[in-house]
Structure formats: structure tokens, C-alpha cells
């Protein structure tokens, strides 16, 4: 049976209004329009600060008319009416004025008389150095017969005005008018309330029907604040219940227990380790070992700073699974990183890494440590024969550890007994890819997700809530501090020469240098190949005039002619090179033959050259905070102090330089992740982009509402513990289905 919220809009507001709403807002049902909440509320008694109006954005503002004049156009017939409005409200506020122009504005000429207060809706533009509006819609506030309480001047003055996200063709007050009509025709009192009654009573939250009325037609500021509080909590509870339900479903699955065995590879590996694990590595390792030994699948997120030793922790878990007769797969986002993991893991295993050519019977488990483990690399660009052999080793069980890129997800790739999936740099993968790998296991595999991009606690609760979280927050012995400096070339143009002289000093001291560029060639605009990402518009503030960005090809050419680097081997590295070229370049750099490596962000994660001590990031303002933090983690890895230079041609005070200042001010990844989230405006928390723009979270803000999210999480866990399928909470289950459409719910699975 169709509920009130599922009805087509035309059934309640008529065909004509419904068509306008669908055309401009894309909303088709009564529920969709009812949940189209105001962005903010204006008070009739307060004027909007004109100095804070954003350029080139649709705005709704309240202002008082100062003057009204009309002149004839010279070039063509017709007139222009210029209205000057002010936000002058006395007090400490410095008043601003705004010119509002109307072409053939007969109504504006007659109605917008000096002294009148009006609400305007339009796009802010700049003309002759001053802000202005051209042909905006307007509504006189001194005489608004549609307003409830219009007969009572005091009540009218106190009544907040809802401001909705509007379009050029549909004003905020037009949307409000349609929603008011909808409220009058809907049977709100028949709506089932998703919030449990005891929770609403405990927190003093209004019922669902009252909340819809208060949020759209408030009589006082307290009305909309109460309604927002209720819907914000509902949003948090819906999200957290969806995650708690998923966690319960995962816990109910049956996995194959992979218990630690005596005398196996893991014991031998630990005995041969040339260093002592940190306390954090030992603690997380113990947790993983216990969870792998259970017959329910492990689902764990491992966060660790760049260089905190996550790979050793993951490798120990993989060896436990191999000892117990299973296979482990490590999914990496780029071929460079997959190859690095392959080399690094084989090197770390030492004599325990069994050579592929001398593979044994393919029987996993029960082998002595002396038999070792075969580590196999599988990528899309491998020669056909090598790729076929790698796939055969995975399918036969010969390979205990398989490391690869998207090639692991191919229909042609199979495993004999996949027991553990390790996903590196989770933010690079979508849920479909993770699920494609899970489907290759006979029974639900154990899962370990690793990220070197620290995630604020509230984001972890909101997005990774179905995963248990472990954190490695101490660096292993031998990791040197990295000093980071912003190099502003506008205020210090002479520093260009100093950068390359400084690079030579490092090389002459026996060290190596990374130079990172935002694009590959001079003929592209940052159109990166797979695995190389240009920051989104939301990560980058308004960049002003177009500027030529540093490219790998152009920088290599210029450095070959740079006097300070004369005679020093320089090489390029980027994602469009042939795999053999990339491998050879990295091998040359790792062997200290190439001294200066000019690269794109392909070196962002996993590249581990201990002799590299200096990183120069050109046009650093083109990268996001987490990328910059990841990139600088490539230096200072061998006990030698590292230096990172963030080079920018932007003016001091430019919004994009805030990111650079933040990165230079701290090496604390969690502190940076908080700042990153603030600068990116949280973004689409439930969308794969994770990078700014419009958020699917309506009222919930993960940084501001941490306590509320934690409370909702606790409530959700109790609800699911009592009723795992939510059979007795149909309204809450329906709200989850409605709020988390299949695409968003899949994203919550993404661990």
C-alpha cells in the first residue's frame, strides 16, 4: 500500500505545480518534497550582510531600499531601473550597498520605493568593481498577505523566513509556497514515526508530523531549531542502525577459522625479524590473530600514519592464514604500488619467500616453515605468459600470497581457498571491486582494510561503522621527523634557484630527491591516468586566472638545463609510461643511480626509498591535504631527517594556501584530517567521491555533531541487539530503505 510519503506529487499539489518542482528540483514524490529542508532561516527584522555575499552564486537576501531611479537605454528601446539597497542596521556593523538592476522593471519601479524592506533572489555578479544583482525576483516583506499572522505586525516581525536551495528559475519563496500547500493536503498525522517512542521522549523530540510543520512553517526560531534537532537525530539513527544491522549480518556469517599454528611460517618470520615490533604493532597483531581464529569473518579497518608499519602487521596476518591452509590476497590501487608491495614483502620474508620456479605441490598449510610461501604478483600489464602462470598459481593454491591490482578482480582469476583479503588504500576502491574479490572465496573471507589517510572518529563512525577500527599511531624506531615549508614564489621569486641548489646539496651529501608535479605533459590539463587523481573542484578553492601548471615532461627538460643540477641523473615517472619503463625507473632510483625523480602522484603511497630525503612539490596548492601528507611521507624513511618544500605561485592569503599552511604546521595526520574535512565542507559522506560538493547528509554534520552521532550509535546497537531484522520497527526499517537507496547502502558496505 502506498504511504503518504510515496505518493506522486501531482496527487497532492496538482499536475502543474508538480511538473515545475520535478523540472527544477528533480523531486517526484510527496516525501521527497517534504524532506527538501530549508538551508537556513532569515529574520524579517534582520538585514543580510552584503559584504558576505558569495560571487556567482544564487542567493536569497533581505535588504532595505535606499534609492530608485529609471533611465532609458541608449542602444535599444526600453529602460533600466536601478535600485540601490543597503544592509545598514546600525551598531558596529559596517553597512554595505548593492545595486539591483531591472530591465523594463515596471513592477520594481512602482513597488521598490525607498525605505521598503524586501527579499531578493538571484545570482550575485560583479560589474565595474561592485557587487550587483540583475533582474532578481523579489518579495516585499512590509506587506506579505500570504504570511501566517500577517494581521499581527509583532507576530509577523518575529516569524522566520525559510530559505530553500533555489534555482535561477524557482525562487525560495515559490518553493515555500508549494510546500505550504502540500502540508495542508497531506495527512501528516497518519505517518509512522521512525524514532522509537522512548528515544523521542528521552530527548524531548517532537513527533514526525509536528516536526515537518515546524521545519517548514515555523512561527519562532525555537520552532525550526526543535524540528532540525529531531530530524538531525533521525538521520544519525537511520545511518547508525543501517551500519549496526550490517555488522550483525556480518557477525552471523560463517567463515573458516584461521588459527595460529605452532612451528609455522609466522613463528619463523617473527624469529628472523631484525627489529622489535612497536607496542602498537604487537597489540594490533594480537587482535588480528584472535579474530582470524574465529569462525565469523574479521572485518577490520587499520589506520596508521604513513610509515607506521601497517604492512608488517598485515603480512603477519597473511602468514597466519597461510599456516592455516588458506590464501591471502592484497589488493593495491596502482601497479607501481603493487610491484612495491611484491618486492617489499619478498624482501621482508627473506628465505621464507619461496621461489615460483621451484614451487612445491601446491598444498597449503601443514608445511614446515622451511617450505616457505610463494608470493605472486598479478597485474594487467604483465606479459601474457607471466600473467597466466600467476593466475594458475592462485587457482592451484601454489601461491599463498597473491598481490595485485584490478587484475585480481577479473572473472578469469580464481583462488583455491581465499581466506584473507587485505585492501590497501581503501579510498581508491569502490564497493563493487571489493565485492568482486569477496565472491572468489568459498566461504566469507576475513577482511583487513588499510589506510594511511587518517579518518576523523566521527567519519569512521558514519562511513566505516560496520568495521572495527585499529589505529597505529607511533612510528617505528629509525623514522626521522619531516620538516615542511611553504615556498611562496610570489613574495620570494628568487627562491626558485635556491630550491635546485638545495637539491644539489642533498645529492652531494649522498641522498636523493623527489620532485612532484600536478600533471604529466604540457599538452594536458591534469588528465591523469588510472591511479593518479587530480583534486576535485571542491578540494580546490577558486583558483583565479588560469595558470600553467608544472608538468613532469616540462620540468625534466628544464632540470636537464638547470646549472645547479648539471651532471646529476634526472628521470621522469608517471602513469602513462609502459610498465617496463616504470619498473626500470623505480629500480634505478631505488639503487641510487637516478638522483632526482620527477613524478606525478604515482609515488603517493607505498614507494619506499630510504635514501630519499628531500621532496619538492610544485604547484602544491593543486593537491588536497591528505595527498600532501601522503606524499611527504615518502621522505625521512631511512633514519635520515626529511624535508618537504610546498612550492606555490599563489598570492599570500589565497584560500588555497590555507591547505599548505595546515600541512606545514603539523605532521599529525588526525589533526590534518579534521582540517581537511572542514576545508572540503564534509562533502558527500555517502558518495564514492568523498571530496566536497553537495552532501547527501541533510542536517547532520559529522564534525559538529560527534556527541549526537555517538548517542545514535549506542541507540542503534541496542535496537539491533533486540531486533536484528527490525521486524518490530517497520517505520525505522522503511526509513533506512528510503534514506539509503541501494547505491548509498552499497557504499556503507565498502569496508
XYZ file of C-alpha atoms in Angstrom:
751
model
C 0.000 0.000 0.000
C 1.366 3.413 -0.983
C 2.012 5.596 2.040
C 1.514 9.360 2.140
C 5.236 9.948 1.570
C 5.343 7.716 -1.529
C 2.508 9.448 -3.383
C 3.275 11.196 -6.695
C 3.343 14.958 -6.071
C 0.571 15.684 -8.558
C -1.865 13.743 -6.345
C -1.439 16.370 -3.629
C -0.427 19.661 -5.260
C -1.785 19.302 -8.798
C -0.159 18.484 -12.110
C 1.111 21.973 -12.912
C 2.949 22.596 -9.622
C 4.274 19.027 -9.586
C 5.715 19.466 -13.098
C 7.530 22.681 -12.064
C 9.006 21.016 -8.952
C 10.137 17.957 -10.926
C 11.669 20.077 -13.702
C 13.693 22.377 -11.440
C 14.349 20.262 -8.325
C 14.066 16.710 -9.682
C 11.604 15.745 -6.917
C 8.667 13.467 -7.777
C 7.058 12.292 -4.527
C 5.448 13.987 -1.568
C 8.139 12.559 0.732
C 10.951 13.926 -1.436
C 9.490 17.450 -1.331
C 8.652 17.228 2.364
C 12.276 16.284 3.064
C 13.577 19.200 0.980
C 14.524 21.170 4.067
C 15.356 24.890 4.243
C 19.057 25.670 4.051
C 18.726 28.485 6.591
C 16.206 30.927 8.070
C 16.080 34.714 7.753
C 14.508 37.025 10.270
C 12.291 39.739 8.798
C 13.826 42.176 11.226
C 17.435 41.483 10.193
C 19.198 42.617 7.032
C 21.664 40.345 5.219
C 25.347 41.456 5.388
C 26.074 42.451 1.792
C 29.850 42.142 2.260
C 29.461 38.397 2.844
C 27.513 37.634 -0.334
C 29.286 34.940 -2.420
C 30.121 35.861 -6.023
C 28.482 33.877 -8.864
C 26.078 32.045 -6.546
C 22.309 32.075 -6.271
C 21.440 33.943 -3.065
C 18.383 34.970 -1.111
C 18.797 38.122 0.976
C 16.840 40.762 2.849
C 17.755 44.431 2.288
C 16.274 47.924 2.600
C 15.779 50.135 -0.467
C 17.854 53.346 -0.449
C 17.064 54.758 -3.904
C 15.040 54.007 -7.037
C 15.883 55.529 -10.452
C 14.969 54.704 -14.049
C 16.797 55.618 -17.257
C 16.244 54.907 -20.930
C 18.678 52.592 -22.708
C 20.733 54.208 -25.460
C 21.440 51.307 -27.771
C 17.945 49.820 -27.843
C 14.419 50.500 -26.769
C 13.417 50.063 -23.170
C 14.515 51.216 -19.745
C 16.716 50.155 -16.824
C 15.537 50.621 -13.255
C 18.408 50.780 -10.762
C 17.571 50.057 -7.132
C 20.265 50.637 -4.520
C 19.730 48.578 -1.366
C 21.573 48.546 1.948
C 22.151 46.253 4.892
C 22.568 49.223 7.224
C 21.321 48.120 10.584
C 23.259 50.368 12.945
C 25.594 49.127 15.645
C 29.155 48.037 14.935
C 28.294 46.581 11.528
C 29.878 48.460 8.604
C 26.985 48.992 6.163
C 27.202 47.805 2.572
C 25.239 48.695 -0.530
C 24.225 46.626 -3.523
C 22.975 47.753 -6.928
C 19.961 45.819 -8.185
C 19.133 46.390 -11.866
C 15.927 45.536 -13.715
C 15.409 45.713 -17.492
C 11.972 47.194 -18.179
C 11.340 46.778 -14.465
C 7.931 48.402 -14.239
C 6.924 46.470 -11.116
C 10.261 47.186 -9.402
C 9.918 50.901 -10.244
C 6.449 51.011 -8.697
C 6.993 48.812 -5.635
C 10.632 49.078 -4.517
C 10.323 52.519 -3.001
C 12.958 54.000 -0.653
C 12.595 52.734 2.913
C 10.884 49.489 1.970
C 12.272 46.159 3.078
C 12.323 43.336 0.507
C 13.684 39.844 -0.047
C 15.667 39.362 -3.266
C 16.651 36.130 -5.004
C 19.188 35.983 -7.835
C 22.839 35.458 -8.808
C 25.464 37.827 -7.442
C 27.696 39.289 -10.167
C 30.412 41.919 -10.283
C 30.211 44.927 -12.608
C 32.653 47.852 -12.655
C 34.209 46.558 -9.433
C 30.968 46.465 -7.426
C 28.644 43.601 -6.458
C 25.216 43.574 -8.046
C 22.065 41.639 -8.927
C 20.417 41.715 -12.351
C 16.682 41.040 -12.769
C 16.310 39.176 -9.455
C 12.965 38.013 -8.147
C 11.802 39.988 -5.145
C 9.154 39.889 -2.440
C 8.064 42.875 -0.351
C 8.207 41.981 3.315
C 6.373 45.020 4.658
C 3.153 43.724 3.175
C 3.126 39.961 2.781
C -0.551 38.920 2.776
C 0.398 35.212 2.405
C 2.286 35.131 5.682
C 0.523 33.493 8.595
C -0.079 36.099 11.242
C 0.112 38.926 8.682
C -2.648 40.750 10.566
C -0.456 40.816 13.680
C 2.607 43.033 12.990
C 4.556 41.776 16.040
C 3.960 38.119 15.187
C 4.872 38.773 11.545
C 8.137 40.501 12.500
C 9.187 37.529 14.658
C 8.290 34.888 12.067
C 11.402 33.296 10.466
C 11.529 33.047 6.663
C 12.710 29.605 5.432
C 15.324 29.838 2.678
C 15.454 26.765 0.426
C 18.199 25.728 -2.011
C 16.741 27.504 -5.050
C 17.451 27.700 -8.779
C 17.536 30.610 -11.222
C 14.019 29.719 -12.343
C 12.491 28.770 -8.999
C 12.806 31.106 -6.021
C 12.990 30.070 -2.400
C 9.610 31.632 -1.599
C 7.994 29.847 -4.564
C 9.239 26.535 -3.149
C 7.949 27.539 0.283
C 4.512 28.324 -1.152
C 4.271 24.872 -2.772
C 5.435 23.108 0.409
C 2.853 25.017 2.486
C 0.166 23.827 0.065
C 1.476 20.284 0.412
C 1.366 20.461 4.216
C -2.312 21.446 4.043
C -3.279 18.485 1.822
C -1.130 15.717 3.337
C -2.401 13.541 6.172
C 0.729 14.064 8.258
C -0.825 12.552 11.363
C -1.023 9.164 9.617
C 2.758 8.986 9.189
C 4.567 6.265 11.124
C 7.410 7.683 13.211
C 10.861 6.106 12.581
C 12.089 7.235 16.015
C 11.335 4.830 18.860
C 8.924 6.474 21.294
C 11.216 6.049 24.309
C 14.108 7.755 22.471
C 11.951 10.706 21.404
C 10.600 11.059 24.949
C 14.081 10.820 26.500
C 15.438 13.625 24.292
C 12.247 15.731 24.216
C 11.969 15.462 20.417
C 8.751 16.439 18.601
C 6.765 13.784 16.739
C 7.294 13.397 12.992
C 4.114 15.265 11.926
C 4.800 18.215 14.229
C 8.451 18.314 13.135
C 7.523 18.624 9.435
C 5.223 21.544 10.239
C 7.800 23.266 12.442
C 10.679 22.950 9.992
C 8.728 24.358 7.026
C 6.375 26.854 8.705
C 7.989 27.969 11.961
C 6.469 30.828 13.934
C 9.595 31.333 16.050
C 13.289 30.449 15.784
C 12.774 27.864 18.538
C 10.287 26.021 16.287
C 12.743 25.304 13.463
C 15.564 24.592 15.914
C 13.452 21.888 17.617
C 12.497 20.394 14.242
C 16.086 20.395 12.993
C 17.239 18.700 16.195
C 14.693 15.951 15.699
C 15.461 15.311 12.010
C 19.202 15.505 12.645
C 18.920 12.787 15.261
C 16.663 10.739 12.991
C 19.295 10.975 10.259
C 22.034 9.826 12.627
C 19.917 6.961 13.951
C 18.973 5.772 10.451
C 22.626 5.720 9.387
C 23.866 4.049 12.540
C 21.080 1.458 12.542
C 21.895 0.555 8.932
C 25.524 0.050 9.964
C 24.637 -1.859 13.146
C 22.337 -4.126 11.132
C 25.147 -4.796 8.631
C 27.558 -5.501 11.476
C 25.087 -8.014 12.909
C 24.656 -9.655 9.492
C 28.432 -9.977 9.084
C 28.744 -11.443 12.572
C 26.131 -14.059 11.654
C 28.127 -15.259 8.619
C 30.279 -18.378 8.940
C 33.913 -18.035 7.962
C 36.711 -20.577 8.119
C 38.718 -20.060 11.304
C 42.412 -19.498 10.551
C 44.038 -20.173 13.909
C 47.730 -19.644 14.613
C 49.740 -22.880 14.384
C 52.877 -23.866 16.214
C 56.115 -24.187 14.223
C 54.716 -22.432 11.153
C 55.787 -19.599 8.893
C 54.623 -16.874 11.288
C 56.758 -18.144 14.184
C 59.817 -18.414 11.920
C 59.141 -14.953 10.475
C 58.925 -13.397 13.953
C 62.134 -15.177 14.983
C 64.009 -13.700 11.984
C 62.724 -10.120 12.294
C 65.752 -7.788 12.540
C 63.820 -5.307 14.681
C 61.329 -5.298 17.517
C 57.668 -4.602 16.762
C 56.283 -1.437 18.323
C 53.807 -1.834 21.176
C 51.042 -0.771 18.795
C 52.036 -3.317 16.137
C 52.099 -6.087 18.760
C 48.702 -5.110 20.170
C 47.018 -4.866 16.749
C 48.714 -8.120 15.686
C 47.273 -9.902 18.714
C 43.784 -8.575 17.904
C 44.025 -9.707 14.281
C 45.308 -13.127 15.315
C 42.361 -13.659 17.668
C 39.799 -12.516 15.081
C 41.316 -14.667 12.317
C 40.957 -17.640 14.654
C 37.191 -17.220 14.930
C 34.588 -18.768 12.654
C 32.959 -15.384 11.984
C 34.640 -13.116 9.425
C 37.012 -10.463 10.669
C 36.072 -7.032 9.302
C 38.652 -4.537 10.489
C 39.891 -1.105 9.463
C 43.590 -0.495 10.198
C 44.510 3.168 10.272
C 48.123 4.117 10.526
C 50.232 7.122 9.737
C 52.491 6.973 6.711
C 55.358 4.731 7.797
C 53.715 3.366 10.947
C 54.354 -0.230 9.883
C 50.907 -1.346 8.689
C 52.415 -3.647 6.053
C 54.297 -5.741 8.637
C 51.076 -6.123 10.649
C 49.176 -7.183 7.505
C 51.942 -9.599 6.438
C 51.883 -11.344 9.820
C 48.104 -11.808 9.434
C 48.630 -13.213 5.924
C 51.215 -15.706 7.200
C 48.814 -16.921 9.913
C 46.195 -17.590 7.224
C 48.732 -19.431 5.020
C 49.840 -21.516 8.024
C 46.179 -22.479 8.496
C 45.820 -23.684 4.906
C 44.358 -20.571 3.284
C 45.481 -17.950 0.800
C 45.751 -14.189 1.226
C 45.155 -11.556 -1.457
C 46.467 -7.994 -1.217
C 44.611 -5.519 -3.452
C 46.594 -2.364 -4.310
C 45.327 0.654 -6.292
C 48.232 1.079 -8.744
C 50.727 -1.169 -10.495
C 53.622 0.798 -9.014
C 52.290 0.173 -5.504
C 51.503 -3.497 -6.232
C 55.062 -4.015 -7.510
C 56.458 -2.199 -4.460
C 54.438 -4.440 -2.122
C 55.620 -7.524 -4.022
C 59.299 -6.561 -3.771
C 58.989 -5.326 -0.177
C 57.141 -8.414 1.089
C 59.540 -10.835 -0.608
C 62.490 -8.895 0.815
C 60.934 -8.837 4.310
C 60.224 -12.589 4.163
C 63.809 -13.286 3.122
C 64.432 -17.035 2.944
C 60.736 -17.693 3.701
C 59.770 -16.372 0.260
C 59.607 -19.495 -1.887
C 60.747 -19.005 -5.479
C 57.978 -19.512 -8.019
C 60.195 -21.658 -10.244
C 60.670 -24.219 -7.506
C 57.078 -24.281 -6.245
C 56.104 -27.427 -4.434
C 52.948 -29.500 -4.667
C 50.638 -26.555 -4.131
C 49.458 -27.921 -0.810
C 48.873 -25.063 1.627
C 49.059 -25.399 5.381
C 50.698 -28.086 7.392
C 54.015 -27.237 5.750
C 57.088 -26.572 7.818
C 58.470 -23.060 7.854
C 61.338 -24.331 5.723
C 58.992 -24.797 2.776
C 58.364 -21.047 2.741
C 55.478 -19.312 0.993
C 55.150 -18.375 -2.653
C 54.361 -14.699 -3.191
C 52.870 -13.975 -6.623
C 52.322 -10.675 -8.419
C 49.329 -10.276 -10.757
C 48.793 -7.072 -12.747
C 47.051 -6.281 -16.014
C 50.166 -5.197 -17.876
C 52.260 -8.325 -17.174
C 53.333 -10.337 -20.242
C 50.667 -12.892 -21.149
C 52.737 -15.938 -20.156
C 53.654 -14.477 -16.752
C 50.051 -13.434 -16.104
C 48.750 -16.918 -16.991
C 51.307 -18.519 -14.671
C 50.335 -16.148 -11.831
C 46.643 -16.987 -12.338
C 47.463 -20.698 -12.385
C 49.426 -20.369 -9.126
C 46.495 -18.549 -7.485
C 43.940 -21.122 -8.708
C 46.056 -24.140 -7.726
C 46.962 -22.838 -4.305
C 50.672 -22.778 -5.157
C 50.671 -19.070 -4.317
C 49.985 -18.461 -0.662
C 50.067 -14.670 -1.030
C 48.797 -13.005 -4.216
C 49.454 -9.299 -4.649
C 47.758 -7.427 -7.439
C 45.765 -4.580 -8.849
C 42.340 -4.691 -10.510
C 43.592 -7.821 -12.339
C 42.719 -9.738 -9.136
C 39.076 -8.866 -9.785
C 38.984 -10.377 -13.281
C 36.471 -13.166 -13.915
C 39.408 -15.304 -15.036
C 41.181 -15.002 -11.682
C 40.292 -17.627 -9.061
C 41.721 -18.953 -5.799
C 41.906 -22.394 -4.290
C 40.946 -21.187 -0.806
C 40.887 -17.409 -0.280
C 40.970 -16.834 3.473
C 42.008 -13.187 3.870
C 41.589 -10.057 1.745
C 43.813 -7.075 2.522
C 42.712 -3.862 0.794
C 45.395 -1.173 0.713
C 44.431 2.493 0.426
C 40.711 1.732 0.666
C 39.624 5.181 -0.565
C 40.798 4.228 -4.054
C 38.300 1.353 -4.396
C 34.537 1.123 -4.806
C 32.276 -1.454 -3.215
C 31.818 -3.407 -6.456
C 35.542 -4.083 -6.644
C 35.763 -5.248 -3.047
C 32.697 -7.468 -3.515
C 34.109 -8.966 -6.723
C 37.108 -10.184 -4.712
C 34.984 -11.429 -1.795
C 32.944 -13.505 -4.241
C 36.061 -15.522 -5.144
C 36.149 -17.139 -1.694
C 34.316 -20.382 -0.947
C 33.147 -19.014 2.414
C 33.057 -15.391 3.614
C 36.737 -14.375 3.850
C 38.335 -12.321 6.590
C 38.856 -8.682 5.615
C 41.530 -6.163 6.601
C 41.215 -2.648 5.198
C 44.286 -0.402 5.471
C 44.511 3.342 5.079
C 47.343 5.786 5.642
C 44.888 8.667 5.384
C 43.732 9.150 8.981
C 39.971 9.339 9.303
C 38.327 11.502 11.975
C 36.464 9.411 14.550
C 33.088 10.733 13.507
C 33.693 9.938 9.838
C 34.832 6.456 10.820
C 31.610 6.030 12.834
C 29.498 7.349 9.961
C 31.121 5.646 6.985
C 33.104 2.690 8.340
C 30.692 1.880 11.137
C 30.419 -1.761 10.067
C 34.169 -2.230 10.607
C 36.032 -2.494 13.864
C 38.888 0.027 13.945
C 42.526 -0.309 14.978
C 44.992 2.577 14.980
C 48.791 2.570 14.735
C 49.831 5.993 15.982
C 53.518 5.535 16.785
C 56.340 5.447 14.265
C 58.865 2.589 14.363
C 62.380 3.324 15.551
C 64.551 4.871 12.854
C 61.837 7.124 11.428
C 63.161 10.689 11.371
C 60.982 13.803 11.626
C 59.974 15.596 8.416
C 60.146 19.387 8.291
C 57.710 21.020 5.866
C 57.955 24.555 4.488
C 55.675 26.620 2.241
C 57.734 28.207 -0.561
C 55.758 31.196 -1.873
C 57.285 32.287 -5.173
C 55.139 35.426 -5.486
C 56.711 37.034 -2.439
C 60.122 35.350 -2.936
C 60.776 34.785 -6.678
C 64.480 34.230 -6.013
C 63.707 31.027 -4.130
C 63.354 29.102 -7.431
C 67.147 28.975 -7.780
C 67.534 28.098 -4.107
C 65.226 25.044 -4.494
C 67.538 23.466 -7.091
C 70.714 24.427 -5.223
C 69.233 22.800 -2.122
C 68.504 19.694 -4.229
C 72.142 19.539 -5.334
C 73.294 19.808 -1.709
C 71.199 16.746 -0.821
C 72.610 14.780 -3.765
C 76.190 15.752 -2.909
C 75.514 14.559 0.654
C 74.730 11.159 -0.885
C 70.943 11.498 -0.782
C 68.126 11.654 -3.367
C 65.287 13.994 -4.284
C 61.644 13.650 -5.375
C 60.080 16.412 -7.489
C 56.294 16.077 -7.731
C 54.180 17.747 -10.455
C 50.373 18.001 -10.769
C 50.288 16.868 -14.397
C 52.169 14.710 -16.873
C 52.666 16.770 -20.034
C 52.332 20.341 -21.262
C 49.541 19.242 -23.610
C 47.146 18.149 -20.878
C 45.347 19.866 -18.032
C 45.952 17.258 -15.389
C 44.058 14.440 -17.090
C 45.731 11.767 -15.015
C 45.890 8.115 -15.878
C 44.249 5.482 -13.608
C 45.663 5.614 -10.112
C 46.614 9.270 -10.468
C 43.974 11.686 -9.295
C 43.581 15.384 -9.874
C 41.983 17.086 -6.870
C 38.281 17.818 -7.244
C 36.918 21.329 -7.607
C 35.678 21.152 -4.058
C 39.159 20.410 -2.709
C 40.468 23.416 -4.576
C 39.202 26.870 -3.844
C 38.672 29.432 -6.582
C 41.992 29.454 -8.399
C 41.525 32.790 -10.150
C 43.075 33.229 -13.608
C 44.243 30.099 -15.427
C 47.928 29.384 -14.930
C 50.358 26.948 -16.491
C 50.921 24.116 -14.051
C 54.181 22.238 -13.675
C 54.277 19.037 -15.738
C 56.676 16.110 -15.499
C 57.880 16.440 -19.099
C 58.488 20.209 -18.914
C 60.182 20.049 -15.515
C 62.530 17.231 -16.624
C 63.525 19.315 -19.673
C 64.193 22.404 -17.563
C 66.151 20.471 -14.913
C 68.441 18.973 -17.561
C 69.416 22.578 -18.372
C 69.474 23.736 -14.741
C 73.056 24.811 -13.853
C 72.651 23.773 -10.202
C 71.869 20.184 -11.283
C 74.452 19.854 -14.054
C 75.698 16.279 -14.356
C 73.089 14.874 -11.944
C 70.927 11.988 -13.311
C 67.261 13.081 -13.565
C 64.406 10.764 -14.665
C 60.632 11.050 -15.165
C 57.978 8.704 -13.706
C 54.245 8.803 -14.457
C 51.255 6.576 -15.107
C 51.301 6.768 -18.899
C 54.703 5.134 -19.224
C 54.968 1.491 -20.225
C 55.141 -0.808 -17.178
C 58.698 -1.910 -18.063
C 59.820 1.734 -18.190
C 58.166 2.493 -14.836
C 59.749 -0.558 -13.219
C 63.184 0.249 -14.619
C 62.921 3.881 -13.472
C 61.917 2.891 -9.943
C 64.657 0.271 -9.803
C 67.222 2.880 -10.887
C 66.018 5.299 -8.204
C 65.953 2.578 -5.536
C 69.541 1.650 -6.497
C 70.648 5.304 -6.085
C 71.558 5.597 -9.785
C 68.853 8.160 -10.569
C 69.352 11.024 -8.118
C 66.329 13.225 -8.897
C 62.973 11.583 -9.701
C 60.381 13.874 -11.320
C 56.995 12.248 -10.817
C 53.239 12.651 -10.602
C 51.313 11.389 -7.566
C 52.042 7.833 -8.722
C 54.569 7.791 -5.835
C 51.913 8.897 -3.318
C 51.673 5.591 -1.487
C 53.886 2.603 -0.924
C 57.078 3.819 -2.604
C 59.863 3.160 -0.112
C 63.333 4.552 -0.908
C 65.196 5.120 2.361
C 67.861 7.331 0.788
C 65.383 10.000 -0.384
C 65.500 12.985 1.972
C 64.062 15.933 0.026
C 60.690 16.309 -1.668
C 59.834 19.335 -3.808
C 56.094 19.562 -4.608
C 55.498 22.049 -7.425
C 52.118 23.833 -7.581
C 51.429 22.189 -4.230
C 48.153 24.101 -3.937
C 46.741 21.778 -6.618
C 46.754 18.842 -4.190
C 44.461 18.010 -1.299
C 45.653 17.907 2.309
C 45.646 14.106 2.535
C 47.627 13.820 -0.713
C 50.259 16.268 0.501
C 50.518 14.369 3.792
C 50.874 11.073 1.927
C 53.449 12.462 -0.487
C 55.767 13.883 2.148
C 55.689 10.506 3.903
C 57.960 9.245 1.116
C 60.982 11.036 2.661
C 62.651 10.558 6.037
C 62.130 6.791 5.866
C 65.705 5.645 6.461
C 66.602 7.340 9.723
C 67.672 10.492 7.859
C 65.743 13.743 8.505
C 63.339 14.568 5.680
C 62.423 17.937 4.181
C 59.324 18.747 2.133
C 59.003 22.017 0.174
C 55.449 23.038 -0.809
C 56.027 25.350 -3.771
C 53.205 27.689 -4.838
C 52.717 30.654 -7.169
C 49.526 31.760 -5.435
C 49.353 35.076 -3.583
C 49.687 35.030 0.226
C 46.210 34.978 1.741
C 44.707 32.986 -1.153
C 42.205 30.431 0.223
C 44.100 27.508 -1.333
C 47.213 28.415 0.632
C 45.324 27.523 3.825
C 45.813 23.871 2.947
C 49.553 24.359 2.555
C 49.835 26.220 5.850
C 47.879 23.426 7.569
C 50.206 20.728 6.209
C 53.324 22.730 7.127
C 52.068 23.333 10.663
C 51.771 19.687 11.782
C 52.693 16.109 10.923
C 49.728 14.793 12.946
C 47.582 13.064 10.339
C 44.466 13.066 12.509
C 44.720 16.798 13.095
C 45.140 17.292 9.348
C 42.180 15.068 8.541
C 39.970 17.279 10.731
C 41.225 20.383 8.918
C 40.784 18.646 5.570
C 37.179 17.864 6.371
C 36.492 21.479 7.384
C 38.022 22.858 4.185
C 36.208 20.331 1.992
C 32.833 21.116 3.591
C 32.484 17.412 4.501
C 31.393 16.555 1.006
C 29.307 13.609 0.010
C 29.966 11.416 3.031
C 27.906 8.621 1.491
C 29.218 9.079 -2.053
C 32.283 7.499 -3.557
C 33.823 10.834 -4.425
C 34.436 11.776 -0.766
C 35.527 15.186 -1.988
C 33.357 18.158 -1.303
C 30.350 19.416 -3.174
C 26.784 18.824 -2.060
C 26.402 16.449 0.812
C 23.784 13.715 0.971
C 23.726 14.371 4.696
C 20.834 16.811 5.071
C 21.264 18.192 8.585
C 23.964 16.005 10.107
C 27.486 17.428 10.158
C 29.997 14.844 11.268
C 32.458 17.305 12.788
C 29.870 19.363 14.638
C 27.642 16.562 15.906
C 30.066 13.963 17.255
C 28.201 13.512 20.552
C 24.889 13.097 18.774
C 26.347 10.502 16.367
C 27.856 8.570 19.287
C 24.487 8.606 21.087
C 22.691 7.422 17.941
C 25.263 4.662 17.518
C 24.647 3.411 21.055
C 20.872 3.520 20.492
C 21.225 1.705 17.169
C 23.296 -1.084 18.708
C 20.636 -1.662 21.373
C 17.823 -1.645 18.803
C 19.585 -4.175 16.553
C 20.597 -6.354 19.508
C 16.889 -6.578 20.492
C 15.567 -6.926 16.930
C 18.308 -7.739 14.342
C 15.952 -7.679 11.335
C 13.962 -4.641 12.650
C 10.829 -6.749 12.199
C 9.149 -4.883 15.057
C 10.371 -1.480 13.891
C 8.901 -1.247 10.364
C 8.951 2.566 10.287
C 12.690 2.643 11.060
C 13.381 -0.132 8.520
C 11.394 1.819 5.895
C 13.318 4.997 6.723
C 16.593 3.137 6.158
C 15.374 1.825 2.807
C 14.176 5.282 1.809
C 17.175 7.257 3.036
C 19.837 4.787 1.933
C 18.954 3.954 -1.632
C 20.794 0.858 -2.966
C 23.753 2.916 -4.198
C 24.313 4.633 -0.848
C 23.756 1.461 1.160
C 26.331 -0.309 -1.001
C 28.723 2.473 -0.177
C 28.269 1.757 3.510
C 29.395 -1.800 2.765
C 32.575 -0.521 1.264
C 34.877 -1.610 4.089
